[in-house]
Amino acid sequence: MKLLFLGTGAAGAIKTPNAEIKPGQRRCSSMMIDGSVVVDIALQSFDYATELGKDTSAVTDIFLSHTHGDHYCKATLMQYAEAATQKINFWCHETAVPYLHLTEEEAAKINLCTVKNMQKFETAGMTVTALPANHVAGPDEQPVHYIFEKDEQVLFYGCDGGWFRCDTWQYLYRKRIVFTAMILEATVGELPGNFRIGEHNTIPMLRLLLTAMRENGVLPRDATLIADHIGVPPYDALKKGDYGLLTELGMIVAKDGLTVEF
């Protein structure tokens, strides 16, 4: 798999058009897989992909973790839909649909595909599993993590969620899922007293989580680990030196435009 990070900031990241992004600023969450799949579609996702020379007409599937504004922008969804050479499959949890705020005309431009907790399905040459995340979005919405499996590579995408929900962890453990790569959010950095600790990771939480996964056979020692959804002011990890702490955990610190292949 080849990953391209189109945005790596947490809530509070820059929510202005891509042209206004300054060096060092983080765009909102978005990632491309193998040039044809996009995960989360925040404001600058399409324009940045275009700026980087990616063929957005080749995108066949978009996956949404939840409808918070740093992960979902309806205008961006329509940009991808209008550029595609075929109708895009847009995947989201069934409870997210009311929060998409799509008109009938907009909904007609995509294939709206809903998923349920623990559901496994095939698309874009991959096997995908949706797992419930420990995060709050719309009042009745269930945010999700995704597992992407392709060519014997197994990728976990978990931006927003803090600790795993018990049922998600039991699924990983009992199914003996073994990851090739994991993307885990590091929103709060080294701020264990922050009010968002219930639904976002701190670095001490990541340290415990990675240890538990390794000890229980979910995470091999040679797996690729990526810290994403990095906090921005006043939680900016860069200003507190947390990037070094993440590196000590064996994690690559994602940045906008980063490419990782495994």
PDB file of C-alpha atoms in Angstrom:
ATOM      1  CA  MET A   1       0.000   0.000   0.000  1.00  0.00           C
ATOM      2  CA  LYS A   2       1.072   3.548  -0.671  1.00  0.00           C
ATOM      3  CA  LEU A   3      -0.280   6.240   1.636  1.00  0.00           C
ATOM      4  CA  LEU A   4      -0.334   9.960   0.929  1.00  0.00           C
ATOM      5  CA  PHE A   5      -1.259  12.246   3.820  1.00  0.00           C
ATOM      6  CA  LEU A   6      -3.357  15.149   2.551  1.00  0.00           C
ATOM      7  CA  GLY A   7      -3.991  16.583   6.013  1.00  0.00           C
ATOM      8  CA  THR A   8      -2.686  15.648   9.459  1.00  0.00           C
ATOM      9  CA  GLY A   9      -4.130  18.195  11.890  1.00  0.00           C
ATOM     10  CA  ALA A  10      -6.669  17.692  14.668  1.00  0.00           C
ATOM     11  CA  ALA A  11      -9.763  19.784  15.349  1.00  0.00           C
ATOM     12  CA  GLY A  12      -8.595  23.360  15.366  1.00  0.00           C
ATOM     13  CA  ALA A  13      -6.441  22.801  12.278  1.00  0.00           C
ATOM     14  CA  ILE A  14      -6.567  25.398   9.552  1.00  0.00           C
ATOM     15  CA  LYS A  15     -10.023  25.526   7.946  1.00  0.00           C
ATOM     16  CA  THR A  16      -9.264  27.878   5.067  1.00  0.00           C
ATOM     17  CA  PRO A  17      -8.844  27.125   1.351  1.00  0.00           C
ATOM     18  CA  ASN A  18      -5.656  25.287   0.446  1.00  0.00           C
ATOM     19  CA  ALA A  19      -4.213  28.360  -1.253  1.00  0.00           C
ATOM     20  CA  GLU A  20      -4.129  30.138   2.100  1.00  0.00           C
ATOM     21  CA  ILE A  21      -2.173  27.430   3.932  1.00  0.00           C
ATOM     22  CA  LYS A  22       1.168  28.703   5.187  1.00  0.00           C
ATOM     23  CA  PRO A  23       4.337  26.572   5.544  1.00  0.00           C
ATOM     24  CA  GLY A  24       4.256  24.582   8.774  1.00  0.00           C
ATOM     25  CA  GLN A  25       0.480  24.694   9.166  1.00  0.00           C
ATOM     26  CA  ARG A  26      -1.488  21.463   9.193  1.00  0.00           C
ATOM     27  CA  ARG A  27      -4.501  20.857   7.014  1.00  0.00           C
ATOM     28  CA  CYS A  28      -7.469  18.912   8.384  1.00  0.00           C
ATOM     29  CA  SER A  29      -7.567  15.109   8.273  1.00  0.00           C
ATOM     30  CA  SER A  30      -7.402  13.344   4.918  1.00  0.00           C
ATOM     31  CA  MET A  31      -5.389  10.479   3.438  1.00  0.00           C
ATOM     32  CA  MET A  32      -5.121   8.769   0.038  1.00  0.00           C
ATOM     33  CA  ILE A  33      -4.431   5.056  -0.451  1.00  0.00           C
ATOM     34  CA  ASP A  34      -2.897   3.830  -3.711  1.00  0.00           C
ATOM     35  CA  GLY A  35      -4.204   6.831  -5.606  1.00  0.00           C
ATOM     36  CA  SER A  36      -7.786   5.542  -5.779  1.00  0.00           C
ATOM     37  CA  VAL A  37      -9.107   5.630  -2.208  1.00  0.00           C
ATOM     38  CA  VAL A  38      -9.479   8.638   0.094  1.00  0.00           C
ATOM     39  CA  VAL A  39     -10.121   8.410   3.827  1.00  0.00           C
ATOM     40  CA  ASP A  40     -11.771  11.488   5.355  1.00  0.00           C
ATOM     41  CA  ILE A  41     -12.388  14.515   3.179  1.00  0.00           C
ATOM     42  CA  ALA A  42     -11.746  17.738   5.026  1.00  0.00           C
ATOM     43  CA  LEU A  43     -11.770  21.149   3.392  1.00  0.00           C
ATOM     44  CA  GLN A  44      -8.388  21.212   1.660  1.00  0.00           C
ATOM     45  CA  SER A  45      -8.207  17.518   0.655  1.00  0.00           C
ATOM     46  CA  PHE A  46      -9.129  17.757  -3.034  1.00  0.00           C
ATOM     47  CA  ASP A  47      -7.214  20.946  -3.769  1.00  0.00           C
ATOM     48  CA  TYR A  48      -4.072  19.672  -2.052  1.00  0.00           C
ATOM     49  CA  ALA A  49      -4.254  16.352  -3.907  1.00  0.00           C
ATOM     50  CA  THR A  50      -4.491  18.324  -7.131  1.00  0.00           C
ATOM     51  CA  GLU A  51      -1.585  20.557  -6.083  1.00  0.00           C
ATOM     52  CA  LEU A  52       0.518  17.439  -5.477  1.00  0.00           C
ATOM     53  CA  GLY A  53      -0.236  16.239  -9.005  1.00  0.00           C
ATOM     54  CA  LYS A  54      -2.593  13.400  -8.112  1.00  0.00           C
ATOM     55  CA  ASP A  55      -5.171  12.249 -10.645  1.00  0.00           C
ATOM     56  CA  THR A  56      -8.361  12.856  -8.678  1.00  0.00           C
ATOM     57  CA  SER A  57     -10.422  11.386 -11.518  1.00  0.00           C
ATOM     58  CA  ALA A  58      -9.013   7.985 -10.499  1.00  0.00           C
ATOM     59  CA  VAL A  59     -10.638   8.072  -7.049  1.00  0.00           C
ATOM     60  CA  THR A  60     -13.253   5.315  -6.808  1.00  0.00           C
ATOM     61  CA  ASP A  61     -13.975   5.138  -3.070  1.00  0.00           C
ATOM     62  CA  ILE A  62     -14.124   7.581  -0.160  1.00  0.00           C
ATOM     63  CA  PHE A  63     -14.344   6.462   3.473  1.00  0.00           C
ATOM     64  CA  LEU A  64     -15.585   8.722   6.251  1.00  0.00           C
ATOM     65  CA  SER A  65     -14.734   8.131   9.894  1.00  0.00           C
ATOM     66  CA  HIS A  66     -17.272  10.676  11.187  1.00  0.00           C
ATOM     67  CA  THR A  67     -18.823  14.023  10.283  1.00  0.00           C
ATOM     68  CA  HIS A  68     -16.817  16.467  12.395  1.00  0.00           C
ATOM     69  CA  GLY A  69     -15.682  19.427  10.307  1.00  0.00           C
ATOM     70  CA  ASP A  70     -12.013  18.462  10.448  1.00  0.00           C
ATOM     71  CA  HIS A  71     -12.864  15.148   8.724  1.00  0.00           C
ATOM     72  CA  TYR A  72     -15.860  15.919   6.513  1.00  0.00           C
ATOM     73  CA  CYS A  73     -16.646  18.761   4.137  1.00  0.00           C
ATOM     74  CA  LYS A  74     -19.603  18.353   1.797  1.00  0.00           C
ATOM     75  CA  ALA A  75     -18.076  20.700  -0.779  1.00  0.00           C
ATOM     76  CA  THR A  76     -14.945  18.522  -0.886  1.00  0.00           C
ATOM     77  CA  LEU A  77     -17.056  15.403  -1.398  1.00  0.00           C
ATOM     78  CA  MET A  78     -18.693  17.086  -4.377  1.00  0.00           C
ATOM     79  CA  GLN A  79     -15.288  18.072  -5.786  1.00  0.00           C
ATOM     80  CA  TYR A  80     -14.182  14.441  -5.803  1.00  0.00           C
ATOM     81  CA  ALA A  81     -17.553  13.287  -7.172  1.00  0.00           C
ATOM     82  CA  GLU A  82     -17.497  15.738 -10.053  1.00  0.00           C
ATOM     83  CA  ALA A  83     -13.879  14.924 -10.969  1.00  0.00           C
ATOM     84  CA  ALA A  84     -14.326  11.142 -10.959  1.00  0.00           C
ATOM     85  CA  THR A  85     -14.736   9.195 -14.171  1.00  0.00           C
ATOM     86  CA  GLN A  86     -17.335   6.994 -12.486  1.00  0.00           C
ATOM     87  CA  LYS A  87     -19.766   7.451  -9.619  1.00  0.00           C
ATOM     88  CA  ILE A  88     -17.766   7.356  -6.376  1.00  0.00           C
ATOM     89  CA  ASN A  89     -18.607   4.925  -3.592  1.00  0.00           C
ATOM     90  CA  PHE A  90     -18.938   7.004  -0.429  1.00  0.00           C
ATOM     91  CA  TRP A  91     -18.741   4.863   2.721  1.00  0.00           C
ATOM     92  CA  CYS A  92     -19.890   5.998   6.175  1.00  0.00           C
ATOM     93  CA  HIS A  93     -21.547   4.534   9.243  1.00  0.00           C
ATOM     94  CA  GLU A  94     -25.303   4.261   8.856  1.00  0.00           C
ATOM     95  CA  THR A  95     -25.838   6.683  11.747  1.00  0.00           C
ATOM     96  CA  ALA A  96     -23.778   9.389  10.005  1.00  0.00           C
ATOM     97  CA  VAL A  97     -26.185   9.826   7.076  1.00  0.00           C
ATOM     98  CA  PRO A  98     -28.400  12.530   8.652  1.00  0.00           C
ATOM     99  CA  TYR A  99     -25.288  14.594   9.436  1.00  0.00           C
ATOM    100  CA  LEU A 100     -24.023  14.585   5.850  1.00  0.00           C
ATOM    101  CA  HIS A 101     -26.689  17.172   4.970  1.00  0.00           C
ATOM    102  CA  LEU A 102     -26.803  16.076   1.339  1.00  0.00           C
ATOM    103  CA  THR A 103     -29.516  17.395  -0.959  1.00  0.00           C
ATOM    104  CA  GLU A 104     -31.233  14.953  -3.314  1.00  0.00           C
ATOM    105  CA  GLU A 105     -29.185  16.366  -6.182  1.00  0.00           C
ATOM    106  CA  GLU A 106     -25.912  15.931  -4.280  1.00  0.00           C
ATOM    107  CA  ALA A 107     -26.789  12.421  -3.107  1.00  0.00           C
ATOM    108  CA  ALA A 108     -27.507  11.436  -6.720  1.00  0.00           C
ATOM    109  CA  LYS A 109     -23.885  12.186  -7.653  1.00  0.00           C
ATOM    110  CA  ILE A 110     -22.461   9.446  -5.407  1.00  0.00           C
ATOM    111  CA  ASN A 111     -23.125   5.861  -4.390  1.00  0.00           C
ATOM    112  CA  LEU A 112     -23.929   6.280  -0.695  1.00  0.00           C
ATOM    113  CA  CYS A 113     -22.806   3.072   1.017  1.00  0.00           C
ATOM    114  CA  THR A 114     -23.535   2.650   4.719  1.00  0.00           C
ATOM    115  CA  VAL A 115     -21.682   0.363   7.115  1.00  0.00           C
ATOM    116  CA  LYS A 116     -22.462  -1.167  10.488  1.00  0.00           C
ATOM    117  CA  ASN A 117     -20.239  -1.935  13.472  1.00  0.00           C
ATOM    118  CA  MET A 118     -17.913  -4.891  12.806  1.00  0.00           C
ATOM    119  CA  GLN A 119     -19.057  -5.105   9.192  1.00  0.00           C
ATOM    120  CA  LYS A 120     -16.551  -6.511   6.671  1.00  0.00           C
ATOM    121  CA  PHE A 121     -16.951  -5.824   2.944  1.00  0.00           C
ATOM    122  CA  GLU A 122     -15.055  -5.748  -0.356  1.00  0.00           C
ATOM    123  CA  THR A 123     -14.374  -2.678  -2.506  1.00  0.00           C
ATOM    124  CA  ALA A 124     -11.550  -1.057  -4.493  1.00  0.00           C
ATOM    125  CA  GLY A 125      -9.621  -4.320  -4.478  1.00  0.00           C
ATOM    126  CA  MET A 126      -9.545  -4.333  -0.668  1.00  0.00           C
ATOM    127  CA  THR A 127     -11.273  -5.998   2.237  1.00  0.00           C
ATOM    128  CA  VAL A 128     -12.495  -3.341   4.660  1.00  0.00           C
ATOM    129  CA  THR A 129     -13.803  -3.645   8.212  1.00  0.00           C
ATOM    130  CA  ALA A 130     -15.582  -0.883  10.123  1.00  0.00           C
ATOM    131  CA  LEU A 131     -15.009  -0.834  13.892  1.00  0.00           C
ATOM    132  CA  PRO A 132     -16.740   1.491  16.374  1.00  0.00           C
ATOM    133  CA  ALA A 133     -14.522   4.260  17.749  1.00  0.00           C
ATOM    134  CA  ASN A 134     -14.584   5.786  21.210  1.00  0.00           C
ATOM    135  CA  HIS A 135     -15.485   9.273  19.998  1.00  0.00           C
ATOM    136  CA  VAL A 136     -18.497  11.600  19.950  1.00  0.00           C
ATOM    137  CA  ALA A 137     -19.736  13.229  16.730  1.00  0.00           C
ATOM    138  CA  GLY A 138     -23.410  13.897  15.944  1.00  0.00           C
ATOM    139  CA  PRO A 139     -25.857  13.247  18.825  1.00  0.00           C
ATOM    140  CA  ASP A 140     -26.760   9.807  17.432  1.00  0.00           C
ATOM    141  CA  GLU A 141     -23.720   9.176  15.248  1.00  0.00           C
ATOM    142  CA  GLN A 142     -21.213   6.339  15.710  1.00  0.00           C
ATOM    143  CA  PRO A 143     -17.694   7.286  14.539  1.00  0.00           C
ATOM    144  CA  VAL A 144     -15.630   4.423  13.157  1.00  0.00           C
ATOM    145  CA  HIS A 145     -12.093   3.166  12.641  1.00  0.00           C
ATOM    146  CA  TYR A 146     -11.262   1.176   9.519  1.00  0.00           C
ATOM    147  CA  ILE A 147      -9.138  -1.859   8.749  1.00  0.00           C
ATOM    148  CA  PHE A 148      -7.933  -2.007   5.130  1.00  0.00           C
ATOM    149  CA  GLU A 149      -6.551  -5.318   3.827  1.00  0.00           C
ATOM    150  CA  LYS A 150      -4.849  -5.597   0.431  1.00  0.00           C
ATOM    151  CA  ASP A 151      -2.174  -7.901  -0.959  1.00  0.00           C
ATOM    152  CA  GLU A 152      -1.492  -9.381   2.505  1.00  0.00           C
ATOM    153  CA  GLN A 153      -0.995  -5.895   3.971  1.00  0.00           C
ATOM    154  CA  VAL A 154      -3.252  -4.908   6.884  1.00  0.00           C
ATOM    155  CA  LEU A 155      -3.683  -1.221   7.739  1.00  0.00           C
ATOM    156  CA  PHE A 156      -5.492   0.243  10.740  1.00  0.00           C
ATOM    157  CA  TYR A 157      -6.817   3.803  10.403  1.00  0.00           C
ATOM    158  CA  GLY A 158      -7.793   5.346  13.732  1.00  0.00           C
ATOM    159  CA  CYS A 159      -7.964   9.139  13.751  1.00  0.00           C
ATOM    160  CA  ASP A 160     -10.180  10.130  16.705  1.00  0.00           C
ATOM    161  CA  GLY A 161     -10.999   7.586  19.352  1.00  0.00           C
ATOM    162  CA  GLY A 162      -8.547   7.491  22.253  1.00  0.00           C
ATOM    163  CA  TRP A 163      -8.705   4.110  23.941  1.00  0.00           C
ATOM    164  CA  PHE A 164     -10.301   1.341  21.903  1.00  0.00           C
ATOM    165  CA  ARG A 165     -13.875   0.544  22.805  1.00  0.00           C
ATOM    166  CA  CYS A 166     -14.033  -2.808  24.587  1.00  0.00           C
ATOM    167  CA  ASP A 167     -15.892  -4.486  21.708  1.00  0.00           C
ATOM    168  CA  THR A 168     -13.370  -3.155  19.186  1.00  0.00           C
ATOM    169  CA  TRP A 169     -10.429  -4.457  21.200  1.00  0.00           C
ATOM    170  CA  GLN A 170     -12.117  -7.839  21.656  1.00  0.00           C
ATOM    171  CA  TYR A 171     -12.660  -8.030  17.898  1.00  0.00           C
ATOM    172  CA  LEU A 172      -8.964  -7.349  17.197  1.00  0.00           C
ATOM    173  CA  TYR A 173      -7.783  -9.732  19.897  1.00  0.00           C
ATOM    174  CA  ARG A 174     -10.166 -12.641  19.276  1.00  0.00           C
ATOM    175  CA  LYS A 175      -9.857 -12.440  15.489  1.00  0.00           C
ATOM    176  CA  ARG A 176      -6.081 -12.367  15.908  1.00  0.00           C
ATOM    177  CA  ILE A 177      -5.790  -9.398  13.558  1.00  0.00           C
ATOM    178  CA  VAL A 178      -2.090  -8.764  12.866  1.00  0.00           C
ATOM    179  CA  PHE A 179      -1.349  -5.318  11.483  1.00  0.00           C
ATOM    180  CA  THR A 180       1.297  -4.418   8.950  1.00  0.00           C
ATOM    181  CA  ALA A 181       0.765  -0.737   9.704  1.00  0.00           C
ATOM    182  CA  MET A 182      -1.266   1.355  12.137  1.00  0.00           C
ATOM    183  CA  ILE A 183      -2.271   5.002  12.003  1.00  0.00           C
ATOM    184  CA  LEU A 184      -3.119   6.211  15.498  1.00  0.00           C
ATOM    185  CA  GLU A 185      -4.122   9.679  16.577  1.00  0.00           C
ATOM    186  CA  ALA A 186      -1.847  11.668  18.879  1.00  0.00           C
ATOM    187  CA  THR A 187      -4.161  14.619  19.358  1.00  0.00           C
ATOM    188  CA  VAL A 188      -3.418  15.617  22.934  1.00  0.00           C
ATOM    189  CA  GLY A 189       0.336  15.032  23.002  1.00  0.00           C
ATOM    190  CA  GLU A 190       1.950  15.144  26.453  1.00  0.00           C
ATOM    191  CA  LEU A 191      -1.063  16.689  28.200  1.00  0.00           C
ATOM    192  CA  PRO A 192      -2.538  13.899  30.340  1.00  0.00           C
ATOM    193  CA  GLY A 193      -4.799  16.331  32.200  1.00  0.00           C
ATOM    194  CA  ASN A 194      -6.463  17.672  29.070  1.00  0.00           C
ATOM    195  CA  PHE A 195     -10.273  17.523  29.032  1.00  0.00           C
ATOM    196  CA  ARG A 196     -10.264  15.516  25.778  1.00  0.00           C
ATOM    197  CA  ILE A 197      -8.563  12.480  27.328  1.00  0.00           C
ATOM    198  CA  GLY A 198     -11.845  10.502  27.145  1.00  0.00           C
ATOM    199  CA  GLU A 199     -11.852  10.426  23.344  1.00  0.00           C
ATOM    200  CA  HIS A 200      -8.317  11.327  22.228  1.00  0.00           C
ATOM    201  CA  ASN A 201      -4.891   9.819  22.778  1.00  0.00           C
ATOM    202  CA  THR A 202      -2.132  11.257  24.875  1.00  0.00           C
ATOM    203  CA  ILE A 203       1.423  10.023  24.381  1.00  0.00           C
ATOM    204  CA  PRO A 204       1.319   8.037  27.672  1.00  0.00           C
ATOM    205  CA  MET A 205      -1.877   6.381  26.401  1.00  0.00           C
ATOM    206  CA  LEU A 206      -0.162   5.465  23.146  1.00  0.00           C
ATOM    207  CA  ARG A 207       2.747   3.977  25.074  1.00  0.00           C
ATOM    208  CA  LEU A 208       0.388   1.689  27.004  1.00  0.00           C
ATOM    209  CA  LEU A 209      -1.696   0.864  23.943  1.00  0.00           C
ATOM    210  CA  LEU A 210       1.264  -0.121  21.776  1.00  0.00           C
ATOM    211  CA  THR A 211       2.704  -2.273  24.563  1.00  0.00           C
ATOM    212  CA  ALA A 212      -0.598  -4.096  25.055  1.00  0.00           C
ATOM    213  CA  MET A 213      -1.025  -4.743  21.346  1.00  0.00           C
ATOM    214  CA  ARG A 214       2.502  -6.100  21.028  1.00  0.00           C
ATOM    215  CA  GLU A 215       2.175  -8.304  24.094  1.00  0.00           C
ATOM    216  CA  ASN A 216      -1.111  -9.734  22.805  1.00  0.00           C
ATOM    217  CA  GLY A 217       0.015 -10.509  19.270  1.00  0.00           C
ATOM    218  CA  VAL A 218      -1.914  -7.783  17.450  1.00  0.00           C
ATOM    219  CA  LEU A 219       1.090  -5.633  16.589  1.00  0.00           C
ATOM    220  CA  PRO A 220       4.363  -7.125  15.280  1.00  0.00           C
ATOM    221  CA  ARG A 221       7.613  -5.456  16.287  1.00  0.00           C
ATOM    222  CA  ASP A 222       8.355  -4.529  12.683  1.00  0.00           C
ATOM    223  CA  ALA A 223       4.952  -2.956  11.927  1.00  0.00           C
ATOM    224  CA  THR A 224       4.899   0.570  10.524  1.00  0.00           C
ATOM    225  CA  LEU A 225       3.487   2.995  13.128  1.00  0.00           C
ATOM    226  CA  ILE A 226       2.267   6.455  12.212  1.00  0.00           C
ATOM    227  CA  ALA A 227       1.145   9.221  14.574  1.00  0.00           C
ATOM    228  CA  ASP A 228      -1.526  11.339  12.889  1.00  0.00           C
ATOM    229  CA  HIS A 229      -4.249  13.862  13.806  1.00  0.00           C
ATOM    230  CA  ILE A 230      -1.638  15.941  15.580  1.00  0.00           C
ATOM    231  CA  GLY A 231      -2.857  18.579  17.998  1.00  0.00           C
ATOM    232  CA  VAL A 232      -2.657  22.225  16.999  1.00  0.00           C
ATOM    233  CA  PRO A 233      -2.473  25.332  19.225  1.00  0.00           C
ATOM    234  CA  PRO A 234      -2.906  25.323  22.144  1.00  0.00           C
ATOM    235  CA  TYR A 235      -2.099  21.597  22.004  1.00  0.00           C
ATOM    236  CA  ASP A 236       0.646  21.801  19.377  1.00  0.00           C
ATOM    237  CA  ALA A 237       2.976  18.852  19.916  1.00  0.00           C
ATOM    238  CA  LEU A 238       5.775  20.499  17.981  1.00  0.00           C
ATOM    239  CA  LYS A 239       5.995  23.359  20.458  1.00  0.00           C
ATOM    240  CA  LYS A 240       6.198  20.967  23.411  1.00  0.00           C
ATOM    241  CA  GLY A 241       8.831  18.701  21.889  1.00  0.00           C
ATOM    242  CA  ASP A 242       6.443  15.748  21.710  1.00  0.00           C
ATOM    243  CA  TYR A 243       7.643  14.675  18.263  1.00  0.00           C
ATOM    244  CA  GLY A 244      10.733  13.243  19.930  1.00  0.00           C
ATOM    245  CA  LEU A 245       8.574  11.304  22.377  1.00  0.00           C
ATOM    246  CA  LEU A 246       6.561   9.846  19.506  1.00  0.00           C
ATOM    247  CA  THR A 247       9.760   8.889  17.705  1.00  0.00           C
ATOM    248  CA  GLU A 248      10.913   7.091  20.854  1.00  0.00           C
ATOM    249  CA  LEU A 249       7.747   4.978  20.557  1.00  0.00           C
ATOM    250  CA  GLY A 250       8.870   3.961  17.073  1.00  0.00           C
ATOM    251  CA  MET A 251       6.261   6.126  15.376  1.00  0.00           C
ATOM    252  CA  ILE A 252       6.563   8.172  12.207  1.00  0.00           C
ATOM    253  CA  VAL A 253       5.072  11.614  12.824  1.00  0.00           C
ATOM    254  CA  ALA A 254       2.784  12.320   9.884  1.00  0.00           C
ATOM    255  CA  LYS A 255       2.946  15.651   8.085  1.00  0.00           C
ATOM    256  CA  ASP A 256       1.018  17.059   5.164  1.00  0.00           C
ATOM    257  CA  GLY A 257       2.359  15.643   1.903  1.00  0.00           C
ATOM    258  CA  LEU A 258       4.109  12.671   3.560  1.00  0.00           C
ATOM    259  CA  THR A 259       4.181   9.442   1.557  1.00  0.00           C
ATOM    260  CA  VAL A 260       4.578   6.084   3.307  1.00  0.00           C
ATOM    261  CA  GLU A 261       4.750   2.785   1.429  1.00  0.00           C
ATOM    262  CA  PHE A 262       4.736  -0.721   2.897  1.00  0.00           C
TER     263      PHE A 262
END
